[in-house]
Coordinates of C-alpha atoms and ligand atoms in Angstrom, one line a residue:
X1 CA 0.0 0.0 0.0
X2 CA 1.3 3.5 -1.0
X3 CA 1.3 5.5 2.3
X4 CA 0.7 8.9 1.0
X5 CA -1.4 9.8 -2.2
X6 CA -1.4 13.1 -3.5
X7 CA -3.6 14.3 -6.0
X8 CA -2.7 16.8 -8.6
X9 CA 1.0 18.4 -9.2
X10 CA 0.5 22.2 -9.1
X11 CA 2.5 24.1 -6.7
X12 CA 0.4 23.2 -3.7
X13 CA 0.9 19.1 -4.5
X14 CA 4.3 19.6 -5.5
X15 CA 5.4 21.7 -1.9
X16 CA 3.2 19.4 0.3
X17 CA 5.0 16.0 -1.6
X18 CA 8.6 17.7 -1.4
X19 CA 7.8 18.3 2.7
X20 CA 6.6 14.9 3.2
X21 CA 9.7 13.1 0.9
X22 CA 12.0 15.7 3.1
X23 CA 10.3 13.7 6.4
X24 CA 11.7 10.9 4.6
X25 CA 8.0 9.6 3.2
X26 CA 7.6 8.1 0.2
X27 CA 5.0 9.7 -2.0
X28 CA 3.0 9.1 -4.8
X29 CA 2.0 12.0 -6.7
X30 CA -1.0 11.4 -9.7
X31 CA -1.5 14.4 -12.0
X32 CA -4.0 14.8 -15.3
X33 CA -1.6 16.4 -17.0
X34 CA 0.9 15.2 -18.9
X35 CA 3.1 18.7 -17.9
X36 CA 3.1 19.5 -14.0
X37 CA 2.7 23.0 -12.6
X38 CA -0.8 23.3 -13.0
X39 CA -1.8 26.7 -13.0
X40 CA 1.9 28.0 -12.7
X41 CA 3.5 26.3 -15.2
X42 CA 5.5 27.0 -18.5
X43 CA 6.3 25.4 -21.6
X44 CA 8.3 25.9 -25.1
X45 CA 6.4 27.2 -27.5
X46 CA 6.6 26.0 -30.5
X47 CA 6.7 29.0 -33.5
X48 CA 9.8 30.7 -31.4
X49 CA 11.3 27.7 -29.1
X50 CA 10.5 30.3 -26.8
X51 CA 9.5 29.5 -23.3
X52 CA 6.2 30.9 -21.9
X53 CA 4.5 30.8 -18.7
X54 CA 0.5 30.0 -19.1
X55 CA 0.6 33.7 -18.1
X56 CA 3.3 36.2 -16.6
X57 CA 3.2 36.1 -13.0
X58 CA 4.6 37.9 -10.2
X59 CA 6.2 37.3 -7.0
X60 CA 7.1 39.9 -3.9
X61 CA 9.1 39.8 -1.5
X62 CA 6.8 38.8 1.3
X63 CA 6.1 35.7 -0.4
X64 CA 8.4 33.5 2.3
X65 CA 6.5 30.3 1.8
X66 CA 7.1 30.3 -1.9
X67 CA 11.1 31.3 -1.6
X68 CA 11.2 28.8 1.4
X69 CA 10.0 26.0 -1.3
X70 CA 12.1 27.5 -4.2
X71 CA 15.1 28.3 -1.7
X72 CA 14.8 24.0 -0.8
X73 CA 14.7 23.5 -4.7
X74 CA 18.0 25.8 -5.1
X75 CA 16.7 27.7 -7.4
X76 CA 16.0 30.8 -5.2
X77 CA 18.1 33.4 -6.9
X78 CA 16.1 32.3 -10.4
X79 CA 13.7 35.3 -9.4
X80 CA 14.2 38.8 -10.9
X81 CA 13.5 41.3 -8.4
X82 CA 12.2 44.9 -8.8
X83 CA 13.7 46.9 -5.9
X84 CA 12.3 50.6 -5.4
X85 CA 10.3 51.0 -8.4
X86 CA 7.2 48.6 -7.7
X87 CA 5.1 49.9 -10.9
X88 CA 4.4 51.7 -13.2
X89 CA 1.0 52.9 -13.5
X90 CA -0.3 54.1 -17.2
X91 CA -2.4 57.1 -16.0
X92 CA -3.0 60.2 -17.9
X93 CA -1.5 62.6 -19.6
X94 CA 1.4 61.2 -17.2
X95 CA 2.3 58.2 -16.3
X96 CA 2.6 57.8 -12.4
X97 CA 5.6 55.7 -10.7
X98 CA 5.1 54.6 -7.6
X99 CA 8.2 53.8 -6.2
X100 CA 9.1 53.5 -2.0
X101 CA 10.5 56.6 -0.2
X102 CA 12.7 56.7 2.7
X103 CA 9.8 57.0 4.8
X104 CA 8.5 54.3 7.2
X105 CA 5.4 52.1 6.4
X106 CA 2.6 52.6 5.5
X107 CA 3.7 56.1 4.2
X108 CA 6.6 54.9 1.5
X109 CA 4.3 55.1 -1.3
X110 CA 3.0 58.2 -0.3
X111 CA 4.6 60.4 -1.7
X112 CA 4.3 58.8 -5.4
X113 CA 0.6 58.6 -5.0
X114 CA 0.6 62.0 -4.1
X115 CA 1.9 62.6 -7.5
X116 CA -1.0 61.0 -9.5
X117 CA -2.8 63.2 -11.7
X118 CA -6.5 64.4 -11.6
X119 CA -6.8 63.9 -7.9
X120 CA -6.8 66.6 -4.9
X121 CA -6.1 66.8 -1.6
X122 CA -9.8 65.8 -0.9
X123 CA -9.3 62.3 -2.6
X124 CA -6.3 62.1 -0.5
X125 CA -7.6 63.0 2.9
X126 CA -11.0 60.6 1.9
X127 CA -8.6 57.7 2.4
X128 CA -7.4 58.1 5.7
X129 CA -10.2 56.0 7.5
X130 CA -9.1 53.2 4.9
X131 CA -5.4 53.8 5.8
X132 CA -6.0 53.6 9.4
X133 CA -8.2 50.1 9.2
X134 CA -5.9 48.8 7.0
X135 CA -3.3 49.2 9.8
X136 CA -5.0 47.6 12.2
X137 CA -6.4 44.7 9.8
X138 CA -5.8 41.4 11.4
X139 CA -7.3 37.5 10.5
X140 CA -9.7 38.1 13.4
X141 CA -11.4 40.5 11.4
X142 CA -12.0 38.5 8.3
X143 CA -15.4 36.8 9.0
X144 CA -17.6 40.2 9.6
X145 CA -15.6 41.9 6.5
X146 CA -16.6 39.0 4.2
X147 CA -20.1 39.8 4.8
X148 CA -19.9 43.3 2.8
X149 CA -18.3 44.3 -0.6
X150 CA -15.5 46.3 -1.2
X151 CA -17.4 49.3 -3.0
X152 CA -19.5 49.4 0.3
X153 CA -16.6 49.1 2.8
X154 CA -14.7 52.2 0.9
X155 CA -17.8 54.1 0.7
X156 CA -18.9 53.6 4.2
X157 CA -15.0 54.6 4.6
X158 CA -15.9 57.9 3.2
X159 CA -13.3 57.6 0.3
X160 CA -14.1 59.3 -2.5
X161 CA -15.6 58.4 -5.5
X162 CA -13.0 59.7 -7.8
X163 CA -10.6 58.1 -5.9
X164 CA -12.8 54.7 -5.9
X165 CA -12.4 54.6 -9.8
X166 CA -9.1 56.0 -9.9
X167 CA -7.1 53.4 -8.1
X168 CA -9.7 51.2 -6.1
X169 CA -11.3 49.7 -9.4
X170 CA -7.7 49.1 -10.6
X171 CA -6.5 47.7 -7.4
X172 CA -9.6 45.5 -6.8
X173 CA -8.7 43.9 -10.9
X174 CA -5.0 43.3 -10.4
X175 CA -5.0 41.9 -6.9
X176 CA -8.1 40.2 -6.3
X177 CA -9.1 39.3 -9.9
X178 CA -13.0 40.4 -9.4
X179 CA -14.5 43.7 -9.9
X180 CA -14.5 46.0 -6.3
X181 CA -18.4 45.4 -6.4
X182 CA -18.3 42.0 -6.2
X183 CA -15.1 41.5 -4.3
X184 CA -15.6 40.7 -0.6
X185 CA -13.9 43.6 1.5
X186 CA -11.8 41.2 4.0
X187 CA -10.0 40.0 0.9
X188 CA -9.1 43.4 -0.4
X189 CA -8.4 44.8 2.9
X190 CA -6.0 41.7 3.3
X191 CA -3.8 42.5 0.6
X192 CA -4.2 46.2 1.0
X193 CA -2.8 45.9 4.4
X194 CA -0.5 43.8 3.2
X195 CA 0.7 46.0 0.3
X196 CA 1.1 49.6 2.3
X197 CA 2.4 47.5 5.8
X198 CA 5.5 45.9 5.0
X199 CA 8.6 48.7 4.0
X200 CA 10.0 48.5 0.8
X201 CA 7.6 45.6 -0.5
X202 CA 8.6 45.2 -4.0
X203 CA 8.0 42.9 -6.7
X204 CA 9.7 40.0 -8.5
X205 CA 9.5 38.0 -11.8
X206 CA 10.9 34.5 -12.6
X207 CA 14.5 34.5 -14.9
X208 CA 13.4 31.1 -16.2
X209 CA 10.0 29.3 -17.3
X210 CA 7.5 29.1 -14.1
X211 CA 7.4 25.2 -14.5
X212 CA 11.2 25.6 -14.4
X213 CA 11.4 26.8 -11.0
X214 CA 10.1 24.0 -9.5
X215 CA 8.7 21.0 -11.4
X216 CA 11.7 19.0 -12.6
X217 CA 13.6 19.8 -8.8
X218 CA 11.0 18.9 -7.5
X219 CA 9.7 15.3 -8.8
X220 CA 14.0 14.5 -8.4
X221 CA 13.4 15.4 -4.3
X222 CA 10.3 12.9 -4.1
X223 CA 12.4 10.1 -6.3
X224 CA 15.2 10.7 -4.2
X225 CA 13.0 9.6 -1.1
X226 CA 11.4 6.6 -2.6
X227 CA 8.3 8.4 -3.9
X228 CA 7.0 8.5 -7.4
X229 CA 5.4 11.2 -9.8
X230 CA 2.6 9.7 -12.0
X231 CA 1.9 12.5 -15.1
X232 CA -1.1 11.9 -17.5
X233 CA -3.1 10.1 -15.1
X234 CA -6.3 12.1 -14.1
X235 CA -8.0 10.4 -10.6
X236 CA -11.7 9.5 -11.2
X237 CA -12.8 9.8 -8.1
X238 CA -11.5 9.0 -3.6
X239 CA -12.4 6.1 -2.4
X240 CA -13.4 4.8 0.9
X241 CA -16.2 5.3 3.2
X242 CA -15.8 6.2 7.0
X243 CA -12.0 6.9 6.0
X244 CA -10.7 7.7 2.4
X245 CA -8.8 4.8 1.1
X246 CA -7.1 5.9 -2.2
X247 CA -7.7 6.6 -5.4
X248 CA -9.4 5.1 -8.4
X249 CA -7.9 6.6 -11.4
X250 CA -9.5 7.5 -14.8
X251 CA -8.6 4.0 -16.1
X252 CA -9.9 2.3 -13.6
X253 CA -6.8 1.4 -11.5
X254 CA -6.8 2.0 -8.2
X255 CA -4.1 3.1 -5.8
X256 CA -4.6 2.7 -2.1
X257 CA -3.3 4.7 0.3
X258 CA -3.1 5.6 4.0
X259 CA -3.3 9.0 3.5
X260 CA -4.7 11.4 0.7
X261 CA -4.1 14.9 0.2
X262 CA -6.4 17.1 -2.5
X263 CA -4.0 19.2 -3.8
X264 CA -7.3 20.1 -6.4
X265 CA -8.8 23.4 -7.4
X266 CA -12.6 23.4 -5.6
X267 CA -14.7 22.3 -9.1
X268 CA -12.1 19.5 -10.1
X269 CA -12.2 18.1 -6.1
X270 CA -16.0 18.3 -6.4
X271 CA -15.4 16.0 -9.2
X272 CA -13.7 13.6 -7.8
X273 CA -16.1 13.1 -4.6
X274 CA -18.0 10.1 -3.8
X275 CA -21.5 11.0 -3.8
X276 CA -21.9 10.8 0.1
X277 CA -19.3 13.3 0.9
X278 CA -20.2 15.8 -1.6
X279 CA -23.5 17.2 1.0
X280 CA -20.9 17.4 4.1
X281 CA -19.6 20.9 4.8
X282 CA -17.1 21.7 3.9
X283 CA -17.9 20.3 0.5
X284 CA -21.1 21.2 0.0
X285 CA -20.1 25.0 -0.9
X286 CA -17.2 23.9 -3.8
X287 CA -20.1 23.9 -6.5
X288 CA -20.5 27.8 -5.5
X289 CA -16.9 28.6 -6.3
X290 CA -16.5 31.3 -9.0
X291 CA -13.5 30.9 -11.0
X292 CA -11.8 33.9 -12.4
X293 CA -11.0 33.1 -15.9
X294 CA -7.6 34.8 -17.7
X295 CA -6.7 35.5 -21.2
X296 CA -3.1 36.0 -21.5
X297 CA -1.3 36.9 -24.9
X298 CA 2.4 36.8 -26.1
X299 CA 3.6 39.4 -28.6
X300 CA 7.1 39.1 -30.7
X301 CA 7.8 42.2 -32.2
X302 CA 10.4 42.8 -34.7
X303 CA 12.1 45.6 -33.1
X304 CA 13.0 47.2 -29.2
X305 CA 9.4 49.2 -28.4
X306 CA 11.4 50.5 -25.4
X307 CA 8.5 49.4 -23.1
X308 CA 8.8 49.1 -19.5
X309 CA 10.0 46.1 -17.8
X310 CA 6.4 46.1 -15.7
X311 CA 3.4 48.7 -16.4
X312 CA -0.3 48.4 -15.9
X313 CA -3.1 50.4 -17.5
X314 CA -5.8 51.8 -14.8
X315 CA -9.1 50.1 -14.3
X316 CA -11.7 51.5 -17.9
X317 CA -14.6 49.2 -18.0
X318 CA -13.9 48.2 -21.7
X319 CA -10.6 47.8 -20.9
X320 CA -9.1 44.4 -22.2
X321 CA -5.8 44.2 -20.3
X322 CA -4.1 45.6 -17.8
X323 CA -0.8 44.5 -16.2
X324 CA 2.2 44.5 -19.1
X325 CA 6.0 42.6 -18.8
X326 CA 8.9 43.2 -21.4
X327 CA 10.2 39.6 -20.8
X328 CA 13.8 40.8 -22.2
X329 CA 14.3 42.5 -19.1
X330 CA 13.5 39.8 -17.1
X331 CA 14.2 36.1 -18.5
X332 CA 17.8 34.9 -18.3
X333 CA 20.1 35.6 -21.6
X334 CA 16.8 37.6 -23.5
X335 CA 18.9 41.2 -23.1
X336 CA 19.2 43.1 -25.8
X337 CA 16.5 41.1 -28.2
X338 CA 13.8 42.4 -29.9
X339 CA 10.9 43.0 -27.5
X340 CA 8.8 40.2 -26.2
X341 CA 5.5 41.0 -24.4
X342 CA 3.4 39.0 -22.3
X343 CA 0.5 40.6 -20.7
X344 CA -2.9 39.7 -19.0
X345 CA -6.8 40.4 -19.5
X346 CA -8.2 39.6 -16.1
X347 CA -11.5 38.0 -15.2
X348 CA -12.0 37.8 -18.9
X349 CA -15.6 37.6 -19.8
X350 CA -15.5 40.6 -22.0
X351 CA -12.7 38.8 -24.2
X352 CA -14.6 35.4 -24.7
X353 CA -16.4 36.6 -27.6
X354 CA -13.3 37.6 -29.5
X355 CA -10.9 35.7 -32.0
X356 CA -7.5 35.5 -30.9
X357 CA -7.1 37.8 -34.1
X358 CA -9.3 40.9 -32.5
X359 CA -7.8 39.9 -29.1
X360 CA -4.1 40.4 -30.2
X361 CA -5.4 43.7 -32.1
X362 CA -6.8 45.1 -28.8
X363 CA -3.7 44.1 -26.8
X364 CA -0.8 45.6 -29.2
X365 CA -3.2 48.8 -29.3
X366 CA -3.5 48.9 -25.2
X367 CA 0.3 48.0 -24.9
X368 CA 0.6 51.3 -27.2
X369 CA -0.9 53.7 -24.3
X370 CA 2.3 52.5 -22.5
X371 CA 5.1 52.1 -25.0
X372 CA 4.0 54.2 -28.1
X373 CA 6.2 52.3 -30.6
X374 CA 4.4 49.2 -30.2
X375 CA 2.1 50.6 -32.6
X376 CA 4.8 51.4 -35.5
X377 CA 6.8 48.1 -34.5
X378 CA 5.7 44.6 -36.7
X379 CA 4.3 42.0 -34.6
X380 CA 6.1 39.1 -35.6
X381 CA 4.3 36.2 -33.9
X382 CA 1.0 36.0 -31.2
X383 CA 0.2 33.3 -28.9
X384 CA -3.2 33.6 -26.8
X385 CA -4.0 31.1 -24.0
X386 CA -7.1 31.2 -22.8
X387 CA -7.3 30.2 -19.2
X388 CA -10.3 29.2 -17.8
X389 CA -9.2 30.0 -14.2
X390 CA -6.1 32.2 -12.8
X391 CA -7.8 31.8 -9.0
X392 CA -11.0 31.3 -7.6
X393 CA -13.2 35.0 -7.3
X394 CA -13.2 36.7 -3.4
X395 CA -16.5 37.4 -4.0
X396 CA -18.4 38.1 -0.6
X397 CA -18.6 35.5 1.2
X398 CA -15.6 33.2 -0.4
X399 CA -13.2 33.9 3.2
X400 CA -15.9 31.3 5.4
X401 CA -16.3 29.0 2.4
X402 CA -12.4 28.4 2.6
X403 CA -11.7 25.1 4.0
X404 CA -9.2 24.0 6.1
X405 CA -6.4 21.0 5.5
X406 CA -7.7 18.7 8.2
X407 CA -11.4 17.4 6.0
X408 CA -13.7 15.9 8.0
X409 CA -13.3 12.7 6.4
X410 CA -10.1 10.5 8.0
X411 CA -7.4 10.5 6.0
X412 CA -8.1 13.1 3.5
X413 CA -6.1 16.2 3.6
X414 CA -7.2 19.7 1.2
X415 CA -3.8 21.7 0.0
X416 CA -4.5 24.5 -2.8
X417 CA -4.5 28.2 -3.0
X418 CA -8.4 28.4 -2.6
X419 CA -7.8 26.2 1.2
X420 CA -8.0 28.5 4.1
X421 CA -4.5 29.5 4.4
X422 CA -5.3 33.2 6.0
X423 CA -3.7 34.9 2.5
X424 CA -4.8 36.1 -1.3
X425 CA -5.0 32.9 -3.5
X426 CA -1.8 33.1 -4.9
X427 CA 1.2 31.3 -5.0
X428 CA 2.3 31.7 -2.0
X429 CA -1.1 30.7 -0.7
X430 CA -0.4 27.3 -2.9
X431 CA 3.1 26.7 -1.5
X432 CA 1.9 27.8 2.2
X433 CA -1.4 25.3 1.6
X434 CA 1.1 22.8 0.6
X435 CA 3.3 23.2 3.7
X436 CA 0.1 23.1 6.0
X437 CA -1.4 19.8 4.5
X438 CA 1.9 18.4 4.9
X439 CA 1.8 19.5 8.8
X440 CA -1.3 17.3 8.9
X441 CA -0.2 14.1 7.5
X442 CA 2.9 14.4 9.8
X443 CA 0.8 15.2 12.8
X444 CA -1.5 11.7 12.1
X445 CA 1.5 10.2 12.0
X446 CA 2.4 11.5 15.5
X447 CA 5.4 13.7 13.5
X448 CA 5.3 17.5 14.8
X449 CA 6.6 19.8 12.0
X450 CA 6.4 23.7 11.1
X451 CA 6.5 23.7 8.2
X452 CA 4.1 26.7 7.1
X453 CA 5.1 30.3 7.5
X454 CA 2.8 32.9 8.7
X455 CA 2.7 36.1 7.6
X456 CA 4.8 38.6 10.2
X457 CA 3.5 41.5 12.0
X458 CA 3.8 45.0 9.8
X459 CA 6.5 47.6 10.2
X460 CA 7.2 50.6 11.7
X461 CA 3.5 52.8 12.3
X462 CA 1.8 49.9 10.7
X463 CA 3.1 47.1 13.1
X464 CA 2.4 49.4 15.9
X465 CA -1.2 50.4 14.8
X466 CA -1.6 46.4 14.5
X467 CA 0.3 45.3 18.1
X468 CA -2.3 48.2 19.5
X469 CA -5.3 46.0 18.3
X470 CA -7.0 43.7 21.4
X471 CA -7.2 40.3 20.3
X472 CA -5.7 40.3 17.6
X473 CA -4.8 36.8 15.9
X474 CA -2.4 36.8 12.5
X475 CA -0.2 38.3 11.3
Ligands
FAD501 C1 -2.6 33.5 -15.8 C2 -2.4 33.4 -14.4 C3 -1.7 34.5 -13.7 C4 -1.5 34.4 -12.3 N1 -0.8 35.4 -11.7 C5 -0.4 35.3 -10.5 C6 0.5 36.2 -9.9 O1 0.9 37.2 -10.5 N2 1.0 35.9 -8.7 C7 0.6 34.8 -7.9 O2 1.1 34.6 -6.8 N3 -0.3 34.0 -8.4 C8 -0.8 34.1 -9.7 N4 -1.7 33.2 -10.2 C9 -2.2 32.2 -9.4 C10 -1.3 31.0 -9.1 O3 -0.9 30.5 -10.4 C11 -2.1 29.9 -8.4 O4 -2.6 30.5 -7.2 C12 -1.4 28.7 -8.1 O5 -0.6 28.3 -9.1 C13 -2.3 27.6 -7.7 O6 -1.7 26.4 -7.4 P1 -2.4 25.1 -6.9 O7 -1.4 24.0 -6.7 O8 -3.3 25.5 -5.7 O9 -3.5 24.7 -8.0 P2 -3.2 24.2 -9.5 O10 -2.0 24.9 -10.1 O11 -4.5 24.4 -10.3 O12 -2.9 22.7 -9.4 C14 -3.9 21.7 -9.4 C15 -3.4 20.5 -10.2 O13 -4.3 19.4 -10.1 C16 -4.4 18.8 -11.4 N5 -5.7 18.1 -11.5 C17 -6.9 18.6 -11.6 N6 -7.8 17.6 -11.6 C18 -7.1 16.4 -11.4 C19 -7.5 15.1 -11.3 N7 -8.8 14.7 -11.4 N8 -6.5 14.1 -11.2 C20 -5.2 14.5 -11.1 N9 -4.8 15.8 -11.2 C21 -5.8 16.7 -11.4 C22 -4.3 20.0 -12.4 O14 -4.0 19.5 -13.7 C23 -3.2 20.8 -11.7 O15 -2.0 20.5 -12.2 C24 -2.0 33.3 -11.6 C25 -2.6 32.2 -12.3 C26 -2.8 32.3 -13.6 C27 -3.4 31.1 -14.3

């Protein structure tokens, strides 16, 4: 019998099996796919031999779970960081650069944001209530926030409109991947806080492939321990009754187990259920999941557009995309090559209608409000993926439908970014999920082992305004 099962190889799988083979546990991993990574992964593409991720991502420096798992993989220093300048932001007629002063948090932004056109010192002064909640925001007060939007919150805040569309709309897109209406206000607030509390936070893209981070170092760790990868092998459905059992794979064989961990997104573990579980809470609310479907397009143009290594465009409703990467400023040995773009349209409904054609129209046109000689460049090549989910929507009421890595059934252990892992569902959330199902199949096996990393306490006026707060739980 294999002792532990995990199911699926994304970054949450591949951190929990690489934590278990490291406590010396033989581990046998089954993925769909026949390419590992999941929603993080990468692959050559094949008009250019170029590598591309399924969609640019990014990293910052608060993400300590995810450089934990990459700093055990050695390949830590494969991330390009960003220091100072955290963005560029396309607003009009200037662009504005927000970039950290020497000032301590939450204020080092300040003074760039200050510098944004078409807002006065009212929109400013709107967002202090904001400023000050987000100081204080702690875990404890997720589950009255999730009740309430994140249009409402601000407004009840008193922040202003203009400042609502100027940089709330846009913030509410980019991090959260829902529309501020329908995003719940604990999971904006979360990463708002997060964002202004930590000094210098800055950003950081991978030198290398996604995939290339991590898959191939880490199937060789779970090898090394005695484990096994499977690839191209979807799982059917758990088995077992009382206690899950194992697996029964798509081609009928079945792999029993002591332990399973779902390392699933919420629809394909709904798939996989027996019918008797699927009623039980905390299953019963995965069919109300709302994924938040990407398109995400690649541009090879013929000549430098002298773009900027990482811009975004500010929230317009018919806005196709908005964040922007010059990948020859960031992948390993691309210097000095003609420009290569990747870029994202976020929760994507308004591009599903669209050929790849209009899509790739829309995008070199957009790209052009940032780097004007996209538009007199020749685009070489396009590639378009269509992705039917970056992360699961915070809509309100998605922080108490978040479940945690000890199930209810015996045996059967939930890791993913969606799994309630107190942070945005992000990478980091995946590799922090991963750690904390692993914690759980140690603990059943009488192993203690901390393995996940909680988020710290802010700094400077932040981390005071925070330690201030009576009963406060994480960070
Ligand atoms: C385009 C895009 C942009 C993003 N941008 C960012 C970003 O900038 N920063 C950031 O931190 N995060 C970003 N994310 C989110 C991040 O990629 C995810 O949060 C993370 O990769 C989720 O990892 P996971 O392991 O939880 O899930 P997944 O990666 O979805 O892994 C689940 C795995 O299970 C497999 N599977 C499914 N069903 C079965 C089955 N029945 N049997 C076996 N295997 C199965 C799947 O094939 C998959 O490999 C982005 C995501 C996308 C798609």
């Amino acid at each position: 019998m294999t002792q532990v099962t995990v199911v699926g190889a994304g970054l949450a799988g591949l951190a929990c099996a690489v934590a278990l083979a490291d406590h010396g546990i033989a581990v046998t991993v089954v993925e769909r796919n026949t390419r590992l990574g999941g929603r993080a992964s990468s692959w050559r593409e094949p008009v250019t031999g170029d590598v591309v991720d399924i969609g640019p991502h990014i990293f910052h420096s608060e993400y300590h779970n995810m450089l934990a798992f990459l700093a055990r993989l050695g390949t830590k220093d494969l991330i390009c960081w960003q220091p100072g300048k955290v963005l560029t932001v396309a607003s009009k007629p200037r662009p504005t650069v927000l970039r950290h002063w020497p000032l301590p948090a939450p204020l080092s932004l300040m003074p760039s944001i200050l510098q944004a056109p078409g807002l006065d010192a009212a929109d400013y002064l709107s967002m202090a209530g904001v400023g000050w909640r987000g100081m204080r925001f702690g875990e404890e007060q997720v589950p009255e926030l999730d009740r309430i939007s994140a249009l409402d919150f601000l407004r009840g805040h008193g922040v202003s409109e203009r400042m609502i569309d100027w940089w709330w709309r846009f913030a509410a897109m980019v991090v959260t991947n829902v529309p501020l209406q329908r995003c719940s206000a604990a999971s904006l607030m979360r990463i708002h806080a997060q964002l202004s509390g930590y000094r210098g936070l800055h950003f950081g893209f991978a030198r290398v492939g996604l995939g290339e981070l991590y898959t191939r170092q880490a199937v060789r760790a779970i090898e090394r321990a005695g484990g096994r990868v499977l690839k191209g092998r979807g799982v059917a459905w758990l088995s077992g009754r009382e206690r899950v059992d194992g697996v029964v794979l798509s081609d009928g064989s079945h792999i029993r187990a002591e332990q399973v961990v779902s390392a699933l997104p919420p629809q394909d573990l709904d798939g996989v259920l027996p019918r008797a579980w699927r009623g039980r809470a905390p299953f019963d609310a995965l069919p109300r999941v709302e994924p938040s479907p990407y398109v995400c397009c690649y541009l090879w143009f013929d000549r430098d557009i002298k773009a900027e290594r990482f811009a975004s465009n500010l929230f317009a409703p018919d806005r196709l995309n908005y964040d922007f990467y010059d990948l020859c400023q960031i992948r390993q040995g691309w210097r000095g090559r003609p420009t290569v773009i990747a870029s994202n349209i976020i929760y994507s409904h308004r591009a599903h209608g669209l050929t790849d054609a209009e899509i790739v129209r829309r995008t070199v046109m957009e790209l052009g409000e940032i780097a004007p000689r996209a538009a007199r460049a020749r685009l070489l090549h396009a590639d378009v993926h269509r992705v039917p989910m970056a992360i699961p929507c915070p809509l309100v009421g998605f922080e108490r439908m978040r479940p945690r890595a000890r199930s209810p059934i015996p045996g059967l252990t939930l890791a993913g970014d969606w799994t309630r892992t107190h942070m945005p569902c992000t990478m980091e959330g995946a590799a922090k999920s991963g750690f904390m199902a692993a914690e759980v199949v140690l603990a059943e096996r009488g192993l203690q082992a901390n393995l996940a990393i909680d988020a710290r306490l802010y700094d400077d006026f932040a981390g005071l305004a925070r330690a201030a707060v009576p009963g406060r739980t994480l960070p």
